[in-house]
XYZ file of C-alpha atoms in Angstrom:
394
model
C 19.638 0.218 28.364
C 18.967 -3.415 27.342
C 19.510 -4.249 23.707
C 17.343 -6.791 21.915
C 18.644 -8.443 18.715
C 16.290 -6.199 16.723
C 17.961 -3.007 17.817
C 21.483 -4.425 17.631
C 20.741 -5.401 14.043
C 19.938 -1.786 13.246
C 23.504 -0.475 13.127
C 22.627 1.944 10.396
C 20.213 4.559 11.724
C 18.571 6.919 9.296
C 17.713 10.432 10.401
C 15.351 12.325 8.186
C 15.378 16.050 7.762
C 12.221 17.787 6.634
C 13.497 18.267 3.089
C 15.307 14.979 2.647
C 17.213 12.247 4.413
C 20.734 11.940 5.735
C 22.447 9.038 7.460
C 24.878 8.486 10.299
C 26.751 5.387 11.386
C 26.378 4.254 14.998
C 29.274 2.130 16.219
C 28.199 -1.168 17.834
C 29.712 -0.228 21.196
C 28.353 3.314 21.223
C 25.654 4.261 23.702
C 22.285 3.891 21.980
C 19.770 6.473 23.218
C 16.027 5.863 23.430
C 14.454 6.023 20.012
C 11.281 7.535 18.634
C 9.593 7.687 15.229
C 11.523 10.928 14.661
C 15.020 9.814 15.698
C 14.661 6.265 14.334
C 12.236 6.238 11.397
C 13.236 2.718 10.315
C 13.853 -0.374 12.450
C 14.787 -3.768 11.085
C 15.336 -7.430 11.734
C 17.017 -9.770 9.289
C 13.795 -10.379 7.327
C 11.708 -7.282 8.118
C 11.819 -3.497 7.815
C 9.505 -1.258 9.839
C 8.305 2.201 8.826
C 8.373 3.304 12.433
C 5.473 5.725 12.685
C 1.691 5.532 12.793
C 1.239 9.074 11.512
C -0.012 8.759 7.902
C 1.738 11.962 6.782
C 5.101 10.905 8.242
C 4.682 7.339 6.968
C 3.831 8.467 3.433
C 6.941 10.673 3.361
C 9.153 7.826 4.581
C 7.738 5.421 2.004
C 8.199 8.029 -0.703
C 11.819 8.634 0.237
C 12.477 4.893 0.409
C 11.263 4.232 -3.137
C 11.777 7.438 -5.135
C 15.431 8.114 -4.390
C 16.144 10.118 -7.523
C 19.117 7.934 -8.440
C 18.609 6.748 -11.988
C 15.574 7.203 -14.196
C 13.681 4.276 -12.668
C 13.618 6.023 -9.294
C 12.309 9.368 -10.474
C 8.580 10.185 -10.162
C 6.242 11.834 -12.631
C 3.901 13.176 -9.961
C 2.320 12.743 -6.550
C -1.159 12.589 -5.049
C -2.112 14.698 -2.033
C -4.846 13.424 0.296
C -6.187 14.907 3.518
C -5.962 12.318 6.293
C -9.114 10.698 7.616
C -10.944 10.249 4.304
C -10.260 6.588 3.549
C -12.512 6.252 0.448
C -10.667 9.096 -1.266
C -7.268 7.779 -0.200
C -8.001 4.189 -1.261
C -9.391 5.070 -4.692
C -6.413 7.385 -5.261
C -3.986 4.475 -4.911
C -4.530 3.534 -8.559
C -2.679 6.752 -9.464
C 0.503 5.411 -7.832
C 0.821 3.244 -10.943
C 2.340 4.441 -14.194
C 2.133 6.918 -15.815
C 1.942 8.910 -12.552
C 4.605 6.773 -10.884
C 4.451 8.623 -7.578
C 3.285 8.315 -3.969
C 0.085 9.211 -2.178
C 1.133 11.787 0.410
C -1.034 12.693 3.386
C -1.557 15.980 5.149
C -3.836 17.086 7.948
C -7.337 18.258 6.927
C -7.356 21.926 5.971
C -3.590 22.425 6.028
C -0.408 21.515 4.195
C 2.104 20.186 6.701
C 5.737 21.243 6.455
C 7.005 17.669 6.062
C 4.559 16.973 3.239
C 5.385 20.249 1.495
C 9.096 19.485 1.814
C 8.611 16.041 0.276
C 6.601 17.485 -2.606
C 9.473 19.871 -3.315
C 11.977 17.018 -3.184
C 9.929 14.890 -5.575
C 9.480 17.779 -8.009
C 13.226 18.368 -7.862
C 14.093 14.782 -8.809
C 11.244 14.261 -11.293
C 11.946 12.797 -14.708
C 10.652 16.067 -16.147
C 10.216 18.858 -13.616
C 8.083 20.859 -16.054
C 5.454 18.106 -16.320
C 5.538 16.977 -12.682
C 1.877 16.715 -11.648
C 0.343 17.127 -8.198
C -3.145 15.618 -7.937
C -5.238 17.090 -5.118
C -7.615 14.269 -4.202
C -10.929 15.142 -2.555
C -12.290 18.529 -1.621
C -9.716 21.274 -1.052
C -10.587 24.891 -0.326
C -9.173 27.607 -2.576
C -6.694 28.892 0.011
C -5.198 25.425 0.431
C -4.927 24.958 -3.328
C -3.103 28.298 -3.542
C -0.725 27.170 -0.792
C 0.138 24.012 -2.717
C 0.739 26.054 -5.877
C 3.025 28.371 -3.941
C 5.035 25.533 -2.429
C 5.329 23.503 -5.634
C 4.954 25.440 -8.898
C 3.922 22.344 -10.841
C 0.925 21.193 -12.814
C -1.983 20.972 -10.333
C -4.985 18.721 -10.971
C -7.986 18.657 -8.619
C -10.170 15.553 -8.456
C -13.313 15.814 -6.368
C -16.912 14.664 -6.288
C -20.002 14.854 -4.117
C -19.761 11.218 -3.020
C -17.102 8.526 -2.525
C -18.501 6.552 -5.453
C -18.389 9.683 -7.583
C -14.780 10.308 -6.587
C -13.765 6.762 -7.500
C -15.426 7.262 -10.895
C -13.493 10.534 -11.344
C -10.191 8.761 -10.614
C -11.085 6.036 -13.114
C -11.806 8.585 -15.841
C -8.672 10.607 -15.071
C -6.434 7.538 -15.107
C -7.902 6.330 -18.391
C -7.297 9.721 -19.966
C -3.718 10.041 -18.723
C -2.692 6.473 -19.523
C -4.526 6.177 -22.806
C -6.265 2.974 -21.721
C -9.398 1.999 -19.842
C -8.625 -1.109 -17.762
C -11.186 -3.880 -18.155
C -10.337 -5.290 -14.720
C -12.340 -3.480 -12.023
C -12.445 -3.980 -8.266
C -15.680 -3.343 -6.381
C -15.274 -2.647 -2.673
C -17.721 -1.989 0.141
C -18.111 1.525 1.524
C -19.609 0.007 4.669
C -16.778 -2.446 5.424
C -13.463 -0.746 4.642
C -11.367 -3.543 6.196
C -12.547 -5.729 3.310
C -11.921 -3.029 0.717
C -8.571 -1.489 1.614
C -6.418 -4.617 0.993
C -7.073 -3.891 -2.689
C -4.949 -0.719 -2.625
C -1.686 -2.588 -3.104
C -3.017 -4.336 -6.206
C -4.321 -1.172 -7.866
C -0.977 0.501 -7.155
C 0.726 -2.478 -8.805
C -1.499 -3.082 -11.848
C -3.847 -0.891 -13.815
C -7.335 -1.353 -12.340
C -9.714 1.093 -10.644
C -11.323 0.614 -7.250
C -15.019 1.444 -7.437
C -17.489 1.448 -4.543
C -20.786 -0.068 -3.561
C -23.019 -0.319 -0.518
C -23.869 -3.732 0.873
C -27.223 -3.914 -0.895
C -27.214 -0.988 -3.324
C -24.943 -0.206 -6.249
C -24.370 3.582 -6.555
C -25.307 5.282 -9.818
C -21.749 6.626 -10.238
C -20.339 3.093 -10.115
C -22.869 1.975 -12.703
C -21.785 4.866 -14.943
C -18.119 3.891 -14.650
C -18.918 0.274 -15.486
C -21.001 1.258 -18.518
C -17.901 2.891 -20.016
C -16.539 -0.657 -20.527
C -19.415 -1.668 -22.824
C -20.068 -5.005 -21.160
C -16.425 -6.161 -21.258
C -15.546 -5.503 -17.602
C -13.997 -8.249 -15.506
C -15.305 -7.378 -12.054
C -13.654 -8.550 -8.834
C -16.001 -8.345 -5.869
C -14.256 -7.917 -2.525
C -15.545 -9.974 0.392
C -18.334 -12.394 1.341
C -22.062 -11.815 0.924
C -22.212 -10.390 4.452
C -20.140 -7.488 3.068
C -21.525 -7.197 -0.492
C -24.831 -8.926 -1.051
C -25.829 -11.373 -3.752
C -28.277 -8.700 -4.938
C -25.406 -6.375 -5.855
C -23.473 -9.256 -7.391
C -26.435 -10.093 -9.636
C -26.775 -6.456 -10.709
C -23.060 -6.289 -11.557
C -23.374 -9.209 -13.983
C -25.050 -6.853 -16.446
C -21.652 -5.159 -16.988
C -19.355 -8.152 -17.433
C -18.025 -11.227 -15.703
C -18.053 -11.166 -11.880
C -15.569 -13.004 -9.669
C -16.041 -12.849 -5.901
C -12.863 -12.966 -3.794
C -12.870 -14.172 -0.188
C -16.395 -15.569 -0.206
C -15.670 -17.650 2.894
C -13.688 -15.007 4.809
C -14.876 -14.793 8.408
C -12.920 -11.621 9.283
C -10.829 -8.911 7.655
C -7.495 -10.644 8.352
C -8.773 -13.780 6.664
C -9.916 -11.681 3.719
C -6.510 -10.003 3.335
C -4.982 -13.504 3.200
C -7.570 -14.643 0.653
C -6.916 -11.585 -1.506
C -3.129 -12.007 -1.314
C -3.430 -15.704 -2.230
C -5.934 -15.228 -5.062
C -5.072 -15.615 -8.729
C -7.243 -15.450 -11.848
C -5.104 -16.291 -14.860
C -7.906 -15.439 -17.280
C -7.889 -11.835 -16.088
C -4.170 -11.655 -15.285
C -5.292 -10.693 -11.805
C -4.073 -11.550 -8.328
C -0.925 -11.856 -6.238
C -0.908 -15.677 -6.067
C 1.007 -15.533 -2.780
C 1.544 -19.269 -2.476
C 5.303 -19.803 -2.685
C 8.578 -18.641 -1.131
C 10.748 -15.814 -2.380
C 8.105 -13.147 -1.836
C 7.534 -9.845 -0.087
C 4.548 -8.788 2.043
C 3.342 -5.560 3.638
C 1.887 -5.835 7.156
C -0.400 -3.048 8.373
C -2.449 -2.615 11.583
C -6.107 -3.541 11.096
C -8.346 -0.514 10.505
C -5.328 1.781 9.878
C -6.680 2.646 6.460
C -4.568 5.734 5.786
C -1.404 3.846 6.789
C -2.335 1.087 4.358
C -2.547 3.588 1.503
C 0.688 5.287 2.605
C 2.394 1.874 2.360
C 0.748 0.880 -0.945
C 3.761 1.980 -3.051
C 5.619 -1.042 -1.658
C 3.622 -3.008 -4.233
C 4.599 -0.662 -7.073
C 8.394 -0.562 -6.833
C 10.975 -2.836 -5.280
C 9.799 -6.230 -4.055
C 6.091 -5.758 -4.956
C 4.186 -6.666 -1.802
C 0.557 -7.650 -1.194
C -0.953 -6.265 2.006
C -1.879 -8.286 5.098
C -3.774 -7.035 8.142
C -2.450 -7.555 11.658
C -3.760 -6.731 15.110
C -1.764 -4.438 17.390
C -0.542 -7.026 19.859
C -1.115 -10.300 18.054
C -0.520 -11.595 14.558
C -3.836 -13.067 13.381
C -3.814 -16.830 12.967
C -4.755 -16.548 9.306
C -1.834 -14.190 8.621
C 0.624 -16.356 10.561
C -0.535 -19.485 8.747
C -0.020 -17.867 5.343
C 3.487 -16.678 6.224
C 4.334 -20.140 7.530
C 3.070 -21.719 4.301
C 5.527 -19.681 2.180
C 8.513 -20.201 4.494
C 11.683 -20.504 2.361
C 13.408 -23.894 2.317
C 16.905 -24.622 1.043
C 18.409 -27.972 0.017
C 22.158 -27.290 -0.106
C 22.959 -23.775 1.082
C 20.828 -20.920 2.466
C 23.006 -18.462 0.557
C 21.148 -19.411 -2.620
C 17.737 -18.482 -1.220
C 14.890 -18.031 -1.912
C 14.321 -15.240 0.600
C 11.170 -13.582 1.957
C 10.849 -10.056 3.324
C 8.158 -8.024 5.072
C 7.515 -4.321 5.374
C 5.709 -3.331 8.564
C 4.111 0.113 8.718
C 3.259 1.535 12.137
C 4.904 2.261 15.480
C 5.228 -0.381 18.197
C 1.974 0.856 19.716
C 0.234 -0.194 16.507
C 2.341 -3.268 15.677
C 4.231 -4.612 18.672
C 7.881 -5.596 18.627
C 6.737 -9.161 19.309
C 4.782 -9.143 16.033
C 7.830 -7.945 14.121
C 9.949 -10.695 15.658
C 7.251 -13.305 14.926
C 7.005 -12.211 11.290
C 10.795 -12.306 11.038
C 10.855 -15.877 12.340
C 8.070 -17.011 10.012
C 9.987 -15.657 7.020
C 13.374 -17.144 7.990
C 14.889 -19.634 5.551
C 15.214 -23.210 6.877
C 16.821 -26.466 5.779
C 14.809 -28.986 3.794
C 16.273 -31.712 5.982
C 14.646 -30.216 9.052
C 18.008 -29.995 10.790
C 19.606 -26.964 12.391
C 20.809 -24.066 10.264
C 24.586 -24.777 10.232
C 25.774 -23.008 7.100
């Protein structure tokens, strides 16, 4: 079997059991068998780490186990959110619950069932929680009674069900629940399109990172439930509108001005990749809002375009660790806009590369969704280089 530098770099191979993770060391000269998302859940290059599966349930478990290790108080969760795969508006709005005080992942399961791997991860999280008696499982969306009973049987924790008749109503319910649990109602609010999810979902990493709800609108009509959520802020909302007028019209923008100040992000974005770059680069100091991804020494999260559940599964990478904004990629090609941004933040050293700064990227998805070539290209774009422009000789 031929060995590319990527696979030779991955000397440490992690094998996950259903209820946790164990590790084994593979000697460099040992025969390396073909790998799969089951036998090799992580793959790495020097500047990238891949969550090597495109299954949202498996990816959410891997992300959870990567961040909430249970070692030390900072790596112990207070709860988790359960979402049935395939319902992106519910999943995306739920990402705000990743933030404190919940401090836990969004875990996916198949519609109408609780998968064994998800149930096992819930048990693990409850077992390492800061306080097992108050560990909370939020069931997001509509769950039938039998499924709720199954969750209660698997994890005898506090169970909270959040549901509504519409996506906008669900987002409002999350906003109210978060405000109650945290004791604060965030004035910053993101408004995303229900009709153009590729322009909405890049927001999930921010709402997992900082307290702010994601509320929904149509292109030309603002739902009543969103209006109700905005009214709770008594005219003090700072509203961030996601995407150009082709995604959310000027009519909606004008209507939103009745509830506070409106700032449109990505007004000139010609596609979803360009918007993800615009969102990652944006900063509004007045609202304390935005990643301001404009310098080296940063982390990013790369997700296949239109893989909305995967994007939410990976959103905790913005909550703990290196705090990463999300960027869209295509399956076989890194979009020009994404490549240009990564090139613009390429680390440069003057004396020694050992001093940094260093960049890193998480990639979420199998090679069918994000090719090996993309991972290698991202790795190269993030590699530290000499300010002199000479070869790396240190």
